[in-house]
């Protein structure tokens, strides 16, 4: 009888340890839609929506904090029709840009994200905030432009299975180059940083797979 109890206890403890296991890294694809605000669109960000796609890599520092890297292709478009600004000589302009966005962000989860024993208070669903810094290469009008980009936004994560996560994230990305649309001096002068008007948004769905288990220590201390 004692032997049976011992075997059962070891089995239960092993199951709890496996259930509470967490992973350090995530990787997966991202796809979504984009919007643009700038010289050729001053109000309706999704007047001419386009697509975005790429991949993300996430390092989970713990259940609240994570560091994420992204490599995204972003297509943007704009047209000066029906906007309040009037350009010299009544000119009408439009553009289509191809942007490669490479960056890193810090994420803060509102809840302890994951699955595990009840005492850890894990949640399978959590909203989060995100902020970071990156670089962009914009190709438009036959020319390439480089600059920094500042992403700010929020999202939500859902743990589909132990190692599979779904997510949705919305970020506004401030371009430091003022060349996302290929224009910066309609009125005969160049914009400084304070008057840089180019922003773009990325609303994307993500699917990530976790790998690289964390070490499990005794006495419920990780």
PDB file of C-alpha atoms in Angstrom:
ATOM      1  CA  UNK A   1       0.000   0.000   0.000  1.00  0.00           C
ATOM      2  CA  UNK A   2       2.777   2.408   0.929  1.00  0.00           C
ATOM      3  CA  UNK A   3       4.569   1.571  -2.309  1.00  0.00           C
ATOM      4  CA  UNK A   4       1.429   2.351  -4.324  1.00  0.00           C
ATOM      5  CA  UNK A   5       0.972   5.702  -2.541  1.00  0.00           C
ATOM      6  CA  UNK A   6       4.614   6.597  -3.220  1.00  0.00           C
ATOM      7  CA  UNK A   7       4.283   5.765  -6.919  1.00  0.00           C
ATOM      8  CA  UNK A   8       1.057   7.782  -7.169  1.00  0.00           C
ATOM      9  CA  UNK A   9       2.655  10.769  -5.420  1.00  0.00           C
ATOM     10  CA  UNK A  10       5.662  10.747  -7.751  1.00  0.00           C
ATOM     11  CA  UNK A  11       3.354  10.520 -10.764  1.00  0.00           C
ATOM     12  CA  UNK A  12       1.261  13.483  -9.584  1.00  0.00           C
ATOM     13  CA  UNK A  13       4.317  15.585  -8.795  1.00  0.00           C
ATOM     14  CA  UNK A  14       5.765  14.842 -12.237  1.00  0.00           C
ATOM     15  CA  UNK A  15       2.489  15.822 -13.902  1.00  0.00           C
ATOM     16  CA  UNK A  16       2.318  19.100 -11.959  1.00  0.00           C
ATOM     17  CA  UNK A  17       5.929  19.907 -12.841  1.00  0.00           C
ATOM     18  CA  UNK A  18       5.270  19.245 -16.537  1.00  0.00           C
ATOM     19  CA  UNK A  19       2.053  21.281 -16.445  1.00  0.00           C
ATOM     20  CA  UNK A  20       3.876  24.215 -14.911  1.00  0.00           C
ATOM     21  CA  UNK A  21       6.706  24.094 -17.411  1.00  0.00           C
ATOM     22  CA  UNK A  22       7.324  27.310 -19.338  1.00  0.00           C
ATOM     23  CA  UNK A  23       9.418  28.050 -22.409  1.00  0.00           C
ATOM     24  CA  UNK A  24      11.810  30.894 -23.057  1.00  0.00           C
ATOM     25  CA  UNK A  25      11.410  31.531 -26.781  1.00  0.00           C
ATOM     26  CA  UNK A  26       8.657  31.887 -29.370  1.00  0.00           C
ATOM     27  CA  UNK A  27       8.787  32.186 -33.124  1.00  0.00           C
ATOM     28  CA  UNK A  28       6.126  32.448 -35.797  1.00  0.00           C
ATOM     29  CA  UNK A  29       4.507  34.299 -38.698  1.00  0.00           C
ATOM     30  CA  UNK A  30       2.565  37.571 -38.678  1.00  0.00           C
ATOM     31  CA  UNK A  31       0.067  38.927 -41.204  1.00  0.00           C
ATOM     32  CA  UNK A  32      -2.227  41.945 -41.204  1.00  0.00           C
ATOM     33  CA  UNK A  33      -3.273  45.257 -42.718  1.00  0.00           C
ATOM     34  CA  UNK A  34      -1.626  48.666 -42.753  1.00  0.00           C
ATOM     35  CA  UNK A  35      -2.700  52.295 -42.734  1.00  0.00           C
ATOM     36  CA  UNK A  36      -0.949  55.570 -43.496  1.00  0.00           C
ATOM     37  CA  UNK A  37      -1.078  59.130 -42.153  1.00  0.00           C
ATOM     38  CA  UNK A  38       1.056  61.872 -43.671  1.00  0.00           C
ATOM     39  CA  UNK A  39       1.207  64.618 -46.273  1.00  0.00           C
ATOM     40  CA  UNK A  40      -1.166  62.762 -48.618  1.00  0.00           C
ATOM     41  CA  UNK A  41      -3.631  61.576 -45.973  1.00  0.00           C
ATOM     42  CA  UNK A  42      -4.288  63.665 -42.883  1.00  0.00           C
ATOM     43  CA  UNK A  43      -7.401  62.067 -41.384  1.00  0.00           C
ATOM     44  CA  UNK A  44      -8.665  58.624 -42.462  1.00  0.00           C
ATOM     45  CA  UNK A  45      -5.802  56.251 -41.737  1.00  0.00           C
ATOM     46  CA  UNK A  46      -7.473  53.345 -43.520  1.00  0.00           C
ATOM     47  CA  UNK A  47      -8.533  55.280 -46.605  1.00  0.00           C
ATOM     48  CA  UNK A  48      -6.255  53.032 -48.677  1.00  0.00           C
ATOM     49  CA  UNK A  49      -5.454  49.916 -46.595  1.00  0.00           C
ATOM     50  CA  UNK A  50      -2.674  47.611 -47.699  1.00  0.00           C
ATOM     51  CA  UNK A  51      -1.047  44.406 -46.416  1.00  0.00           C
ATOM     52  CA  UNK A  52       1.785  43.495 -44.067  1.00  0.00           C
ATOM     53  CA  UNK A  53       3.481  40.185 -43.420  1.00  0.00           C
ATOM     54  CA  UNK A  54       6.594  38.730 -41.857  1.00  0.00           C
ATOM     55  CA  UNK A  55       7.812  37.007 -38.735  1.00  0.00           C
ATOM     56  CA  UNK A  56       8.399  37.637 -35.043  1.00  0.00           C
ATOM     57  CA  UNK A  57      10.758  36.213 -32.430  1.00  0.00           C
ATOM     58  CA  UNK A  58      10.003  36.619 -28.735  1.00  0.00           C
ATOM     59  CA  UNK A  59      12.108  36.042 -25.634  1.00  0.00           C
ATOM     60  CA  UNK A  60       9.951  35.627 -22.516  1.00  0.00           C
ATOM     61  CA  UNK A  61      11.874  37.066 -19.599  1.00  0.00           C
ATOM     62  CA  UNK A  62       9.062  35.949 -17.280  1.00  0.00           C
ATOM     63  CA  UNK A  63       5.264  35.746 -17.366  1.00  0.00           C
ATOM     64  CA  UNK A  64       4.903  39.558 -17.402  1.00  0.00           C
ATOM     65  CA  UNK A  65       7.809  40.855 -19.500  1.00  0.00           C
ATOM     66  CA  UNK A  66       9.003  39.857 -22.964  1.00  0.00           C
ATOM     67  CA  UNK A  67      11.376  41.134 -25.636  1.00  0.00           C
ATOM     68  CA  UNK A  68      10.286  40.803 -29.243  1.00  0.00           C
ATOM     69  CA  UNK A  69      12.014  41.194 -32.585  1.00  0.00           C
ATOM     70  CA  UNK A  70      10.177  41.616 -35.882  1.00  0.00           C
ATOM     71  CA  UNK A  71      11.009  41.553 -39.580  1.00  0.00           C
ATOM     72  CA  UNK A  72       8.028  42.837 -41.573  1.00  0.00           C
ATOM     73  CA  UNK A  73       7.211  43.741 -45.128  1.00  0.00           C
ATOM     74  CA  UNK A  74       4.790  46.679 -45.125  1.00  0.00           C
ATOM     75  CA  UNK A  75       2.955  48.005 -48.170  1.00  0.00           C
ATOM     76  CA  UNK A  76       1.587  51.572 -47.912  1.00  0.00           C
ATOM     77  CA  UNK A  77      -0.391  53.812 -50.259  1.00  0.00           C
ATOM     78  CA  UNK A  78      -1.868  57.317 -50.235  1.00  0.00           C
ATOM     79  CA  UNK A  79      -3.603  59.839 -52.469  1.00  0.00           C
ATOM     80  CA  UNK A  80      -4.106  63.598 -52.098  1.00  0.00           C
ATOM     81  CA  UNK A  81      -7.692  63.531 -53.394  1.00  0.00           C
ATOM     82  CA  UNK A  82     -10.319  64.797 -50.936  1.00  0.00           C
ATOM     83  CA  UNK A  83      -7.868  66.085 -48.313  1.00  0.00           C
ATOM     84  CA  UNK A  84      -7.969  69.572 -46.825  1.00  0.00           C
ATOM     85  CA  UNK A  85      -4.373  70.540 -47.705  1.00  0.00           C
ATOM     86  CA  UNK A  86      -3.867  72.330 -50.998  1.00  0.00           C
ATOM     87  CA  UNK A  87      -0.578  71.781 -52.790  1.00  0.00           C
ATOM     88  CA  UNK A  88       1.185  74.388 -54.978  1.00  0.00           C
ATOM     89  CA  UNK A  89      -0.453  74.905 -58.397  1.00  0.00           C
ATOM     90  CA  UNK A  90      -3.279  72.552 -57.399  1.00  0.00           C
ATOM     91  CA  UNK A  91      -1.077  69.503 -57.918  1.00  0.00           C
ATOM     92  CA  UNK A  92      -2.459  66.042 -57.120  1.00  0.00           C
ATOM     93  CA  UNK A  93      -0.112  63.379 -55.820  1.00  0.00           C
ATOM     94  CA  UNK A  94      -0.214  59.703 -54.923  1.00  0.00           C
ATOM     95  CA  UNK A  95       2.277  57.055 -53.874  1.00  0.00           C
ATOM     96  CA  UNK A  96       2.800  53.377 -53.183  1.00  0.00           C
ATOM     97  CA  UNK A  97       5.638  52.383 -50.855  1.00  0.00           C
ATOM     98  CA  UNK A  98       7.326  49.120 -49.972  1.00  0.00           C
ATOM     99  CA  UNK A  99       8.789  49.166 -46.469  1.00  0.00           C
ATOM    100  CA  UNK A 100      11.070  46.655 -44.747  1.00  0.00           C
ATOM    101  CA  UNK A 101      10.629  47.125 -40.999  1.00  0.00           C
ATOM    102  CA  UNK A 102      13.248  45.582 -38.699  1.00  0.00           C
ATOM    103  CA  UNK A 103      12.898  46.314 -35.007  1.00  0.00           C
ATOM    104  CA  UNK A 104      12.707  45.296 -31.405  1.00  0.00           C
ATOM    105  CA  UNK A 105      10.102  45.929 -28.735  1.00  0.00           C
ATOM    106  CA  UNK A 106       9.456  45.429 -25.045  1.00  0.00           C
ATOM    107  CA  UNK A 107       6.116  43.902 -24.045  1.00  0.00           C
ATOM    108  CA  UNK A 108       4.367  44.139 -20.676  1.00  0.00           C
ATOM    109  CA  UNK A 109       1.572  41.632 -19.984  1.00  0.00           C
ATOM    110  CA  UNK A 110      -1.242  42.806 -17.722  1.00  0.00           C
ATOM    111  CA  UNK A 111      -1.598  39.235 -16.349  1.00  0.00           C
ATOM    112  CA  UNK A 112       0.798  36.341 -15.761  1.00  0.00           C
ATOM    113  CA  UNK A 113       0.610  34.702 -19.171  1.00  0.00           C
ATOM    114  CA  UNK A 114       0.759  30.906 -19.387  1.00  0.00           C
ATOM    115  CA  UNK A 115      -0.629  27.640 -18.082  1.00  0.00           C
ATOM    116  CA  UNK A 116       0.263  26.057 -14.771  1.00  0.00           C
ATOM    117  CA  UNK A 117      -0.801  25.199 -11.234  1.00  0.00           C
ATOM    118  CA  UNK A 118      -3.517  27.407  -9.766  1.00  0.00           C
ATOM    119  CA  UNK A 119      -1.201  28.892  -7.123  1.00  0.00           C
ATOM    120  CA  UNK A 120       0.810  30.592  -9.902  1.00  0.00           C
ATOM    121  CA  UNK A 121      -2.262  32.528 -11.053  1.00  0.00           C
ATOM    122  CA  UNK A 122      -1.481  32.064 -14.746  1.00  0.00           C
ATOM    123  CA  UNK A 123      -3.914  33.356 -17.373  1.00  0.00           C
ATOM    124  CA  UNK A 124      -4.384  31.941 -20.865  1.00  0.00           C
ATOM    125  CA  UNK A 125      -5.535  35.359 -22.113  1.00  0.00           C
ATOM    126  CA  UNK A 126      -3.828  38.673 -21.437  1.00  0.00           C
ATOM    127  CA  UNK A 127      -3.728  42.150 -22.960  1.00  0.00           C
ATOM    128  CA  UNK A 128      -0.324  43.783 -23.221  1.00  0.00           C
ATOM    129  CA  UNK A 129       1.407  47.054 -24.067  1.00  0.00           C
ATOM    130  CA  UNK A 130       4.337  47.302 -26.467  1.00  0.00           C
ATOM    131  CA  UNK A 131       6.971  49.933 -27.305  1.00  0.00           C
ATOM    132  CA  UNK A 132      10.309  49.798 -29.062  1.00  0.00           C
ATOM    133  CA  UNK A 133      12.649  51.089 -31.736  1.00  0.00           C
ATOM    134  CA  UNK A 134      13.566  49.913 -35.207  1.00  0.00           C
ATOM    135  CA  UNK A 135      14.901  50.695 -38.645  1.00  0.00           C
ATOM    136  CA  UNK A 136      13.002  51.026 -41.903  1.00  0.00           C
ATOM    137  CA  UNK A 137      14.006  50.847 -45.534  1.00  0.00           C
ATOM    138  CA  UNK A 138      11.394  52.477 -47.773  1.00  0.00           C
ATOM    139  CA  UNK A 139      11.338  52.015 -51.524  1.00  0.00           C
ATOM    140  CA  UNK A 140       9.053  54.400 -53.403  1.00  0.00           C
ATOM    141  CA  UNK A 141       9.230  56.417 -56.600  1.00  0.00           C
ATOM    142  CA  UNK A 142      12.279  54.504 -57.747  1.00  0.00           C
ATOM    143  CA  UNK A 143      14.318  55.558 -54.702  1.00  0.00           C
ATOM    144  CA  UNK A 144      15.249  53.953 -51.399  1.00  0.00           C
ATOM    145  CA  UNK A 145      15.190  55.793 -48.078  1.00  0.00           C
ATOM    146  CA  UNK A 146      16.452  54.699 -44.660  1.00  0.00           C
ATOM    147  CA  UNK A 147      15.425  55.878 -41.227  1.00  0.00           C
ATOM    148  CA  UNK A 148      14.480  54.977 -37.684  1.00  0.00           C
ATOM    149  CA  UNK A 149      10.948  54.050 -36.648  1.00  0.00           C
ATOM    150  CA  UNK A 150       9.273  54.170 -33.235  1.00  0.00           C
ATOM    151  CA  UNK A 151       6.459  51.605 -32.678  1.00  0.00           C
ATOM    152  CA  UNK A 152       3.906  52.128 -29.891  1.00  0.00           C
ATOM    153  CA  UNK A 153       0.792  50.052 -29.310  1.00  0.00           C
ATOM    154  CA  UNK A 154      -1.110  47.282 -27.575  1.00  0.00           C
ATOM    155  CA  UNK A 155      -2.210  43.747 -28.177  1.00  0.00           C
ATOM    156  CA  UNK A 156      -3.751  40.595 -26.763  1.00  0.00           C
ATOM    157  CA  UNK A 157      -2.358  37.055 -26.463  1.00  0.00           C
ATOM    158  CA  UNK A 158      -4.237  33.767 -26.134  1.00  0.00           C
ATOM    159  CA  UNK A 159      -2.640  30.429 -25.291  1.00  0.00           C
ATOM    160  CA  UNK A 160      -4.223  27.996 -27.715  1.00  0.00           C
ATOM    161  CA  UNK A 161      -2.257  25.021 -26.402  1.00  0.00           C
ATOM    162  CA  UNK A 162       0.715  24.522 -24.095  1.00  0.00           C
ATOM    163  CA  UNK A 163       3.245  25.693 -26.717  1.00  0.00           C
ATOM    164  CA  UNK A 164       1.006  27.485 -29.228  1.00  0.00           C
ATOM    165  CA  UNK A 165      -0.148  31.101 -28.965  1.00  0.00           C
ATOM    166  CA  UNK A 166      -2.432  33.317 -30.992  1.00  0.00           C
ATOM    167  CA  UNK A 167      -2.129  37.086 -30.861  1.00  0.00           C
ATOM    168  CA  UNK A 168      -3.448  40.330 -32.257  1.00  0.00           C
ATOM    169  CA  UNK A 169      -1.433  43.547 -32.088  1.00  0.00           C
ATOM    170  CA  UNK A 170      -2.029  47.121 -33.198  1.00  0.00           C
ATOM    171  CA  UNK A 171       0.877  49.559 -33.390  1.00  0.00           C
ATOM    172  CA  UNK A 172       1.335  53.090 -34.650  1.00  0.00           C
ATOM    173  CA  UNK A 173       4.818  53.562 -36.079  1.00  0.00           C
ATOM    174  CA  UNK A 174       6.409  56.994 -36.186  1.00  0.00           C
ATOM    175  CA  UNK A 175       8.836  57.371 -39.092  1.00  0.00           C
ATOM    176  CA  UNK A 176      11.870  59.562 -38.435  1.00  0.00           C
ATOM    177  CA  UNK A 177      12.746  59.901 -42.121  1.00  0.00           C
ATOM    178  CA  UNK A 178       9.590  61.701 -43.373  1.00  0.00           C
ATOM    179  CA  UNK A 179      10.011  59.722 -46.599  1.00  0.00           C
ATOM    180  CA  UNK A 180       7.445  56.952 -46.170  1.00  0.00           C
ATOM    181  CA  UNK A 181       5.380  58.616 -48.894  1.00  0.00           C
ATOM    182  CA  UNK A 182       8.398  59.875 -50.838  1.00  0.00           C
ATOM    183  CA  UNK A 183       7.520  63.549 -50.153  1.00  0.00           C
ATOM    184  CA  UNK A 184       8.784  66.008 -47.559  1.00  0.00           C
ATOM    185  CA  UNK A 185       8.988  69.479 -49.136  1.00  0.00           C
ATOM    186  CA  UNK A 186       5.780  70.285 -51.032  1.00  0.00           C
ATOM    187  CA  UNK A 187       5.979  73.930 -49.997  1.00  0.00           C
ATOM    188  CA  UNK A 188       9.643  74.552 -50.694  1.00  0.00           C
ATOM    189  CA  UNK A 189      11.112  73.658 -47.300  1.00  0.00           C
ATOM    190  CA  UNK A 190      12.099  70.460 -45.571  1.00  0.00           C
ATOM    191  CA  UNK A 191      10.413  69.312 -42.393  1.00  0.00           C
ATOM    192  CA  UNK A 192      12.418  69.040 -39.221  1.00  0.00           C
ATOM    193  CA  UNK A 193      11.729  66.170 -36.831  1.00  0.00           C
ATOM    194  CA  UNK A 194       9.074  68.153 -34.929  1.00  0.00           C
ATOM    195  CA  UNK A 195       7.036  68.641 -38.137  1.00  0.00           C
ATOM    196  CA  UNK A 196       7.587  65.190 -39.578  1.00  0.00           C
ATOM    197  CA  UNK A 197       4.091  64.037 -40.494  1.00  0.00           C
ATOM    198  CA  UNK A 198       4.648  60.407 -41.570  1.00  0.00           C
ATOM    199  CA  UNK A 199       3.063  57.638 -39.514  1.00  0.00           C
ATOM    200  CA  UNK A 200       1.903  54.161 -40.436  1.00  0.00           C
ATOM    201  CA  UNK A 201      -0.052  51.542 -38.559  1.00  0.00           C
ATOM    202  CA  UNK A 202       0.217  47.770 -38.529  1.00  0.00           C
ATOM    203  CA  UNK A 203      -2.715  45.665 -37.275  1.00  0.00           C
ATOM    204  CA  UNK A 204      -1.503  42.082 -37.372  1.00  0.00           C
ATOM    205  CA  UNK A 205      -2.401  38.575 -36.277  1.00  0.00           C
ATOM    206  CA  UNK A 206       0.393  36.331 -35.004  1.00  0.00           C
ATOM    207  CA  UNK A 207       0.833  32.619 -34.401  1.00  0.00           C
ATOM    208  CA  UNK A 208       3.841  31.547 -32.338  1.00  0.00           C
ATOM    209  CA  UNK A 209       5.357  28.256 -31.227  1.00  0.00           C
ATOM    210  CA  UNK A 210       7.298  28.046 -27.968  1.00  0.00           C
ATOM    211  CA  UNK A 211      10.575  26.189 -27.484  1.00  0.00           C
ATOM    212  CA  UNK A 212      13.542  25.854 -25.094  1.00  0.00           C
ATOM    213  CA  UNK A 213      12.188  24.800 -21.689  1.00  0.00           C
ATOM    214  CA  UNK A 214      13.134  26.675 -18.573  1.00  0.00           C
ATOM    215  CA  UNK A 215      14.800  24.743 -15.769  1.00  0.00           C
ATOM    216  CA  UNK A 216      12.428  23.380 -13.107  1.00  0.00           C
ATOM    217  CA  UNK A 217      13.657  23.862  -9.545  1.00  0.00           C
ATOM    218  CA  UNK A 218      12.492  22.356  -6.305  1.00  0.00           C
ATOM    219  CA  UNK A 219      10.068  23.877  -3.803  1.00  0.00           C
ATOM    220  CA  UNK A 220       8.047  25.643  -6.531  1.00  0.00           C
ATOM    221  CA  UNK A 221      10.808  28.232  -7.076  1.00  0.00           C
ATOM    222  CA  UNK A 222      11.677  29.028 -10.695  1.00  0.00           C
TER     223      UNK A 222
END
